[in-house]
mmCIF file of C-alpha atoms and ligand atoms in Angstrom:
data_model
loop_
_atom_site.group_PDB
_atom_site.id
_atom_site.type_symbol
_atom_site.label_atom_id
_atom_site.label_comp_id
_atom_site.label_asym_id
_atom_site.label_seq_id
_atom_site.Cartn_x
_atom_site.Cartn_y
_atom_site.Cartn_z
ATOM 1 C CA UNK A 148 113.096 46.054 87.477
ATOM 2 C CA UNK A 149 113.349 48.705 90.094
ATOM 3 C CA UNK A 150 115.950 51.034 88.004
ATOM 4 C CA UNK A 151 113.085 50.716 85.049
ATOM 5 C CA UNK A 152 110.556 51.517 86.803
ATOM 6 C CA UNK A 153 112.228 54.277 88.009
ATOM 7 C CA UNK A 154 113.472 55.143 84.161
ATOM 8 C CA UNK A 155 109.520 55.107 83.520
ATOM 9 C CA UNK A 156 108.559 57.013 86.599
ATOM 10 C CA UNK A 157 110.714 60.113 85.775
ATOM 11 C CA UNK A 158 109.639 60.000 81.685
ATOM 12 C CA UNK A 159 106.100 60.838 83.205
ATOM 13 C CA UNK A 160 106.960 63.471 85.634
ATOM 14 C CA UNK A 161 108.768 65.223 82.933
ATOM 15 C CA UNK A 162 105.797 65.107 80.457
ATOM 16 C CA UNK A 163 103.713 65.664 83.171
ATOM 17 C CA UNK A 164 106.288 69.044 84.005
ATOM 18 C CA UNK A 165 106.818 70.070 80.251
ATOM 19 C CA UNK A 166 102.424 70.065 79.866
ATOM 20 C CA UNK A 167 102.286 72.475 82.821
ATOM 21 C CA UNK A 168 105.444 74.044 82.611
ATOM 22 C CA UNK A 169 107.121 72.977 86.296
ATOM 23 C CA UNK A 170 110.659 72.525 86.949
ATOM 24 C CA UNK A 171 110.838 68.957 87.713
ATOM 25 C CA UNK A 172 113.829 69.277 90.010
ATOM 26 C CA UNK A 173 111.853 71.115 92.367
ATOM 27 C CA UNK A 174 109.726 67.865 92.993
ATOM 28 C CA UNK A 175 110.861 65.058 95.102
ATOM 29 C CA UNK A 176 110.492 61.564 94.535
ATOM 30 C CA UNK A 177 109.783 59.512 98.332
ATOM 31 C CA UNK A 178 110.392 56.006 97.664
ATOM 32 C CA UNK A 179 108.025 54.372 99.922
ATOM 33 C CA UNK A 180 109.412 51.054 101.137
ATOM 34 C CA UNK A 181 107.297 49.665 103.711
ATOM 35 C CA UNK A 182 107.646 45.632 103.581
ATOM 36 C CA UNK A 183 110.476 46.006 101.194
ATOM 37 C CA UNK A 184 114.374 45.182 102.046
ATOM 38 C CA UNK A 185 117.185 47.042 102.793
ATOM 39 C CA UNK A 186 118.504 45.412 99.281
ATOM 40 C CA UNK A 187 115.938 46.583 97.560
ATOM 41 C CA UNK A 188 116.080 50.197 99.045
ATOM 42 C CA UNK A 189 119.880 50.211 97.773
ATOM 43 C CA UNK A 190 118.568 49.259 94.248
ATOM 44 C CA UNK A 191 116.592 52.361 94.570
ATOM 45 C CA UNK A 192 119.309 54.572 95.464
ATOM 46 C CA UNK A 193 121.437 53.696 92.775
ATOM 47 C CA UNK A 194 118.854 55.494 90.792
ATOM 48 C CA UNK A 195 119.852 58.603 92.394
ATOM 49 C CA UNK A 196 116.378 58.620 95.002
ATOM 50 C CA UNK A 197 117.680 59.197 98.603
ATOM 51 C CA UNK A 198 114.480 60.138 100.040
ATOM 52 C CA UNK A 199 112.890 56.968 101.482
ATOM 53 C CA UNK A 200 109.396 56.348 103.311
ATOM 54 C CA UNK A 201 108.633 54.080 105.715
ATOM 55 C CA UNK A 202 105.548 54.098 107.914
ATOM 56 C CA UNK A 203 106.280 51.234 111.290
ATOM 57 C CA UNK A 204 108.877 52.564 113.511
ATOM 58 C CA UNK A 205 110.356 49.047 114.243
ATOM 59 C CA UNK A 206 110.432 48.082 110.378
ATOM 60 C CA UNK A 207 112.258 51.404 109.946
ATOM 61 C CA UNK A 208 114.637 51.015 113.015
ATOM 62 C CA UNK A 209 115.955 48.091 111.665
ATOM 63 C CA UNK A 210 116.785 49.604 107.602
ATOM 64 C CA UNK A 211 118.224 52.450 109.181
ATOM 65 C CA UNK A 212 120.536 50.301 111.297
ATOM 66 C CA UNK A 213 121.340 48.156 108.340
ATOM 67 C CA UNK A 214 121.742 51.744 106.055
ATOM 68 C CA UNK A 215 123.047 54.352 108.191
ATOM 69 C CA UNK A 216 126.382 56.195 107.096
ATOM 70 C CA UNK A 217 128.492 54.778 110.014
ATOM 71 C CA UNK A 218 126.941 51.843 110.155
ATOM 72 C CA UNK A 219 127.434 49.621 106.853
ATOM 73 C CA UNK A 220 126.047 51.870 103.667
ATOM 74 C CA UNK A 221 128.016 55.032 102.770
ATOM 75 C CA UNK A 222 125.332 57.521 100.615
ATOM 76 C CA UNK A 223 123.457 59.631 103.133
ATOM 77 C CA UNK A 224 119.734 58.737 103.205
ATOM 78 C CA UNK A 225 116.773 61.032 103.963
ATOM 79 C CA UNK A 226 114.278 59.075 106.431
ATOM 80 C CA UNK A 227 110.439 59.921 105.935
ATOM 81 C CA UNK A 228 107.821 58.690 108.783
ATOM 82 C CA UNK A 229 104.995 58.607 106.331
ATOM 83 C CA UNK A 230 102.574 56.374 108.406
ATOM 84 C CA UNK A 231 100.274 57.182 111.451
ATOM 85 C CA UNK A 232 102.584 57.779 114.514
ATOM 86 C CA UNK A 233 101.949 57.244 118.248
ATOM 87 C CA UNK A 234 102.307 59.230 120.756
ATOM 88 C CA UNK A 235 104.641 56.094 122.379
ATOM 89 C CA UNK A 236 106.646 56.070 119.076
ATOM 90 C CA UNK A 237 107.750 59.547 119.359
ATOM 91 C CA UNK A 238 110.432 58.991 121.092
ATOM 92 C CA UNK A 239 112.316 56.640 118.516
ATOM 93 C CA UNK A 240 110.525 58.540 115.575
ATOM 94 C CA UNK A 241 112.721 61.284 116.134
ATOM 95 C CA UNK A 242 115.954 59.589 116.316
ATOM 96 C CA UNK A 243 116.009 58.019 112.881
ATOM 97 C CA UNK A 244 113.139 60.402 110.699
ATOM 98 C CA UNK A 245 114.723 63.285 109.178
ATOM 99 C CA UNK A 246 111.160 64.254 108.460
ATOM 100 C CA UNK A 247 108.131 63.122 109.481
ATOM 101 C CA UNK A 248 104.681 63.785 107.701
ATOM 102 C CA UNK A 249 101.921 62.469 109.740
ATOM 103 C CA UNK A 250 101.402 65.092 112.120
ATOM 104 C CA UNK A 251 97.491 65.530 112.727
ATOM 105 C CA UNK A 252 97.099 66.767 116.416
ATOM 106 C CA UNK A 253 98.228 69.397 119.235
ATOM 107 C CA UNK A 254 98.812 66.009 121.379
ATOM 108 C CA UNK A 255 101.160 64.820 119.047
ATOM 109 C CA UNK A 256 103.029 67.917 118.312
ATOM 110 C CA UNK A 257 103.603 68.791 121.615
ATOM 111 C CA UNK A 258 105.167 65.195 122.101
ATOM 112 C CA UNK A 259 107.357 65.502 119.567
ATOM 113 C CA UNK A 260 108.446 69.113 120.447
ATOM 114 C CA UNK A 261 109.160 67.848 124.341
ATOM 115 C CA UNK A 262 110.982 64.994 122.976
ATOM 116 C CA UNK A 263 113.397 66.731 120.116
ATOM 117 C CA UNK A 264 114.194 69.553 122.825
ATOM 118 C CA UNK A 265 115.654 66.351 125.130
ATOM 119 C CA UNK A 266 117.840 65.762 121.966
ATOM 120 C CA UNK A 267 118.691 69.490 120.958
ATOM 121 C CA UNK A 268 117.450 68.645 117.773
ATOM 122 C CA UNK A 269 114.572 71.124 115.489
ATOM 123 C CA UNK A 270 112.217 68.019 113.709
ATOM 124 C CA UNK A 271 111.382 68.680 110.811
ATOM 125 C CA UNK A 272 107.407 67.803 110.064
ATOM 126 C CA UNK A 273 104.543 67.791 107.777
ATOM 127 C CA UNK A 274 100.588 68.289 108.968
ATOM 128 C CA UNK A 275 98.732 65.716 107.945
ATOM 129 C CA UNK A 276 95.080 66.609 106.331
ATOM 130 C CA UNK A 277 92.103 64.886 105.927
ATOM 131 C CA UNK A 278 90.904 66.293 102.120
ATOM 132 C CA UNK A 279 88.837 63.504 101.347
ATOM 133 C CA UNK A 280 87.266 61.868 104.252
ATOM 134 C CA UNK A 281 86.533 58.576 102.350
ATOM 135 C CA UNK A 282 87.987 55.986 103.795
ATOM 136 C CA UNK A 283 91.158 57.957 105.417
ATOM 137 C CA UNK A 284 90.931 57.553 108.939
ATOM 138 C CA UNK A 285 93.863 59.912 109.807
ATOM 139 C CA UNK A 286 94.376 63.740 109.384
ATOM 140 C CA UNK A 287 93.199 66.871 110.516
ATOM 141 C CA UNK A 288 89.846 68.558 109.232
ATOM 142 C CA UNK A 289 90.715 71.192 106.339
ATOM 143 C CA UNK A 290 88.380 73.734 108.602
ATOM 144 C CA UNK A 291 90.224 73.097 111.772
ATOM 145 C CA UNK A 292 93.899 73.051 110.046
ATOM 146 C CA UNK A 293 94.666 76.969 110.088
ATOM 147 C CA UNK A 294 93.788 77.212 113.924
ATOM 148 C CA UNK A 295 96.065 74.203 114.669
ATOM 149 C CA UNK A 296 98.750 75.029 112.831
ATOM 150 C CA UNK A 297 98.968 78.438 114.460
ATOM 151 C CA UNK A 298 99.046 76.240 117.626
ATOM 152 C CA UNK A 299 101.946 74.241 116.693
ATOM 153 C CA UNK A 300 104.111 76.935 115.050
ATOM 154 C CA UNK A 301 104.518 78.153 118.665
ATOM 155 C CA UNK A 302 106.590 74.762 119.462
ATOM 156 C CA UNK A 303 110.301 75.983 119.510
ATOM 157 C CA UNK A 304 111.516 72.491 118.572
ATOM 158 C CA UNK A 305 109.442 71.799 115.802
ATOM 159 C CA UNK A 306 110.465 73.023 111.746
ATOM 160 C CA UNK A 307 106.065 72.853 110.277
ATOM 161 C CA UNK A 308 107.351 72.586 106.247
ATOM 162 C CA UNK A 309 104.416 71.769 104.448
ATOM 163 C CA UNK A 310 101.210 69.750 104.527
ATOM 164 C CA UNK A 311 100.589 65.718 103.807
ATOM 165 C CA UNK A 312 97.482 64.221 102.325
ATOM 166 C CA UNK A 313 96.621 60.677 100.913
ATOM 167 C CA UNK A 314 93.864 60.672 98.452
ATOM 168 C CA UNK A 315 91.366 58.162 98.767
ATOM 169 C CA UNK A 316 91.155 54.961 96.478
ATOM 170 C CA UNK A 317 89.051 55.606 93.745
ATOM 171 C CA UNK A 318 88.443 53.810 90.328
ATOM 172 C CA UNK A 319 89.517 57.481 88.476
ATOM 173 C CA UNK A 320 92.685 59.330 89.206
ATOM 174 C CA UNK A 321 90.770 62.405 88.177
ATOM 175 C CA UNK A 322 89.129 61.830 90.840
ATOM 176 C CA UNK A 323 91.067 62.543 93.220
ATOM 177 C CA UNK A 324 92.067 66.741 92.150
ATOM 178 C CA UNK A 325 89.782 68.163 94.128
ATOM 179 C CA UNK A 326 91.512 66.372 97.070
ATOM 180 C CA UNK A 327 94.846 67.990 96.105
ATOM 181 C CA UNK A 328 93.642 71.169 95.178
ATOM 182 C CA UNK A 329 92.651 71.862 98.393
ATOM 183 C CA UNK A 330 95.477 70.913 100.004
ATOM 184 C CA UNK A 331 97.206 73.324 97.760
ATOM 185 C CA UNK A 332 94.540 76.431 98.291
ATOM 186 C CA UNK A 333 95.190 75.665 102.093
ATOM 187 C CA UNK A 334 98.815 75.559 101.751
ATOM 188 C CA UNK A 335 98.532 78.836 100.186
ATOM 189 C CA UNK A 336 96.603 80.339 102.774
ATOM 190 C CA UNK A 337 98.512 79.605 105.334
ATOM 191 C CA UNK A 338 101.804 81.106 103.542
ATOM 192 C CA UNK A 339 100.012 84.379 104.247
ATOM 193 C CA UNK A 340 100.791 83.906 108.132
ATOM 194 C CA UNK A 341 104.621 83.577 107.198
ATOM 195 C CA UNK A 342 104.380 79.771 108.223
ATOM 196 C CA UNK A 343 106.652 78.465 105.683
ATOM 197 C CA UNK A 344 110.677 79.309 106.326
ATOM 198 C CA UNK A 345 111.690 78.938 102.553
ATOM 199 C CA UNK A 346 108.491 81.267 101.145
ATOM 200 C CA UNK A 347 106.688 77.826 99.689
ATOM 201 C CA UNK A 348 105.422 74.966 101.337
ATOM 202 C CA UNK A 349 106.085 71.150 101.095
ATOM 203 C CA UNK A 350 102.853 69.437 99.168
ATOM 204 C CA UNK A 351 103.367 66.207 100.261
ATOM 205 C CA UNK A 352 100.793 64.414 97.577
ATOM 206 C CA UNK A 353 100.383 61.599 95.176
ATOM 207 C CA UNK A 354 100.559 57.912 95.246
ATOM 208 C CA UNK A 355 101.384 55.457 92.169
ATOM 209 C CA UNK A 356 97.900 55.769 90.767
ATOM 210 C CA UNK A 357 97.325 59.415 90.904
ATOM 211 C CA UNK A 358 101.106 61.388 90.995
ATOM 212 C CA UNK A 359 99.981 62.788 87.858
ATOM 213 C CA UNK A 360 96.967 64.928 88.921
ATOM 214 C CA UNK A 361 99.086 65.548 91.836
ATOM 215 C CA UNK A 362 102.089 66.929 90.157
ATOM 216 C CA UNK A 363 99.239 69.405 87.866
ATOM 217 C CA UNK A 364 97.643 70.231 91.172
ATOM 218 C CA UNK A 365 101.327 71.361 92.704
ATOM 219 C CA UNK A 366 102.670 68.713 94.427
ATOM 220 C CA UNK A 367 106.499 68.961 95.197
ATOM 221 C CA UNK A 368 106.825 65.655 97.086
ATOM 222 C CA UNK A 369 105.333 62.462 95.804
ATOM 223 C CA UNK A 370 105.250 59.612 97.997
ATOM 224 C CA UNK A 371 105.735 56.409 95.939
ATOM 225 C CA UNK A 372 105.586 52.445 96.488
ATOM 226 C CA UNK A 373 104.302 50.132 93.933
ATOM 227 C CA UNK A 374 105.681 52.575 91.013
ATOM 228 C CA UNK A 375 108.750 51.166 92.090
ATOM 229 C CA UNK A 376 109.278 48.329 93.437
ATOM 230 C CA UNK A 377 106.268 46.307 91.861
ATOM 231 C CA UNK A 378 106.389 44.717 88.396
ATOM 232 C CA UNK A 379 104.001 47.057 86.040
HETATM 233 C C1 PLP B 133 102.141 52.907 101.114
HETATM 234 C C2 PLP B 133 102.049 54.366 101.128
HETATM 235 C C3 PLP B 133 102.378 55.120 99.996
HETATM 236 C C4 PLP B 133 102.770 54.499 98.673
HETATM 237 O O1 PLP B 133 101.646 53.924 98.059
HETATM 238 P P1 PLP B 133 101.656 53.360 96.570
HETATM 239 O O2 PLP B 133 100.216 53.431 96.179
HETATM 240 O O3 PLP B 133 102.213 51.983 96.640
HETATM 241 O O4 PLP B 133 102.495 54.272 95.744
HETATM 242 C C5 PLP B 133 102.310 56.501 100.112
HETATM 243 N N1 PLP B 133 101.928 57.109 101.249
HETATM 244 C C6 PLP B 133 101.617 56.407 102.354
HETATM 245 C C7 PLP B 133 101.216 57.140 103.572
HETATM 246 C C8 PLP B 133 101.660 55.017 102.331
HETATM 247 O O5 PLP B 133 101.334 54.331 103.433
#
């Protein structure tokens, strides 16, 4: 079922790339497997997706464990905190996540900076915004996320690659573009201030019921659960 789905999944982005002429290699596929098993991820990965999602440390933790390179599984696997992280979580966060997309404060920044520079290591991250409000408890303000990203560039151990945003539920996918095109129109903006190492910024955007209208509004990394792992 999964390697279907997956079959299915890529027919759309490529209609979905050939309509508004994108590359579709440039976009990445985040299989998100919260409450899933480590069986299940491998079933993914034998589609060729490497990049998986999780969003509880502990539930995370224990995949990598059972997944990691010298541990038991031998294809190297791309972690992605994609859930709400704690300040208290940091510290374990940063061993396993090879990127981490939930970043929506100074606070937590700063905690994560302090705790990669104990490791030597430069953590890769995403700012979380709050484009729609509805529902979304998590996320910075689009009016406040300029100022605080300026803030957290200054972090030595900290890589700022893009920005994150969940859309909320809504009976319409349509809905949901204005959501994403301001997450693009800010991630534009701030490529101005020279933000962004590789000259373009992550758009971490679009779920199983609205990838589509993320992928036309930009998108380059969609986060995806039921699209995969769910009978359709
Ligand atoms: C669960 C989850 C997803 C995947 O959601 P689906 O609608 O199942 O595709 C994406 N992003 C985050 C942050 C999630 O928690």
């Amino acid at each position: 079922m999964i390697k279907e789905n997956v079959f299915k999944i890529k027919e759309r982005i490529l209609s979905i790339c050939s309509k508004t002429n994108r590359n579709p290699d440039t976009i990445t596929i985040v299989a998100v497997s919260k409450d899933r098993t480590p069986e299940q991820i491998k079933e993914v990965i034998e589609t060729g997706i490497t990049d998986i999602g999780e969003n509880k440390i502990q539930e995370a933790i224990l995949k990598y464990n059972n997944l990691t390179p010298n541990t038991q599984y031998p294809i190297p696997i791309k972690w992605h905190m994609v859930g709400h992280l704690q300040t208290n979580k940091v510290k374990e966060a940063i061993r396993i996540f090879d990127l981490i997309h939930s970043v929506d404060s100074i606070h937590l920044a700063a905690e994560i900076n302090k705790q990669a520079a104990r490791i030597n290591k430069i953590q890769d991250i995403l700012i979380q915004v709050n484009t729609s409000s509805k529902g979304i408890k998590f996320g910075l303000k689009p009016d406040e996320t300029i100022e605080v990203i300026k803030e957290i560039a200054k972090l030595k151990n900290l890589n700022i690659k893009g920005l994150m945003t969940i859309a909320s539920i809504v009976d319409d996918p349509e809905k949901t573009r204005p959501y994403f095109r301001m997450l693009r129109e800010l991630r534009d903006e701030i490529g101005k201030f020279g933000i962004w190492k590789l000259g373009f910024g992550i758009l971490s955007m679009g779920m199983t019921d609205d990838f589509e209208v993320a992928i036309e509004e930009d998108a380059n990394m969609l986060r995806l659960g039921r699209a995969i792992f769910s009978r359709q």
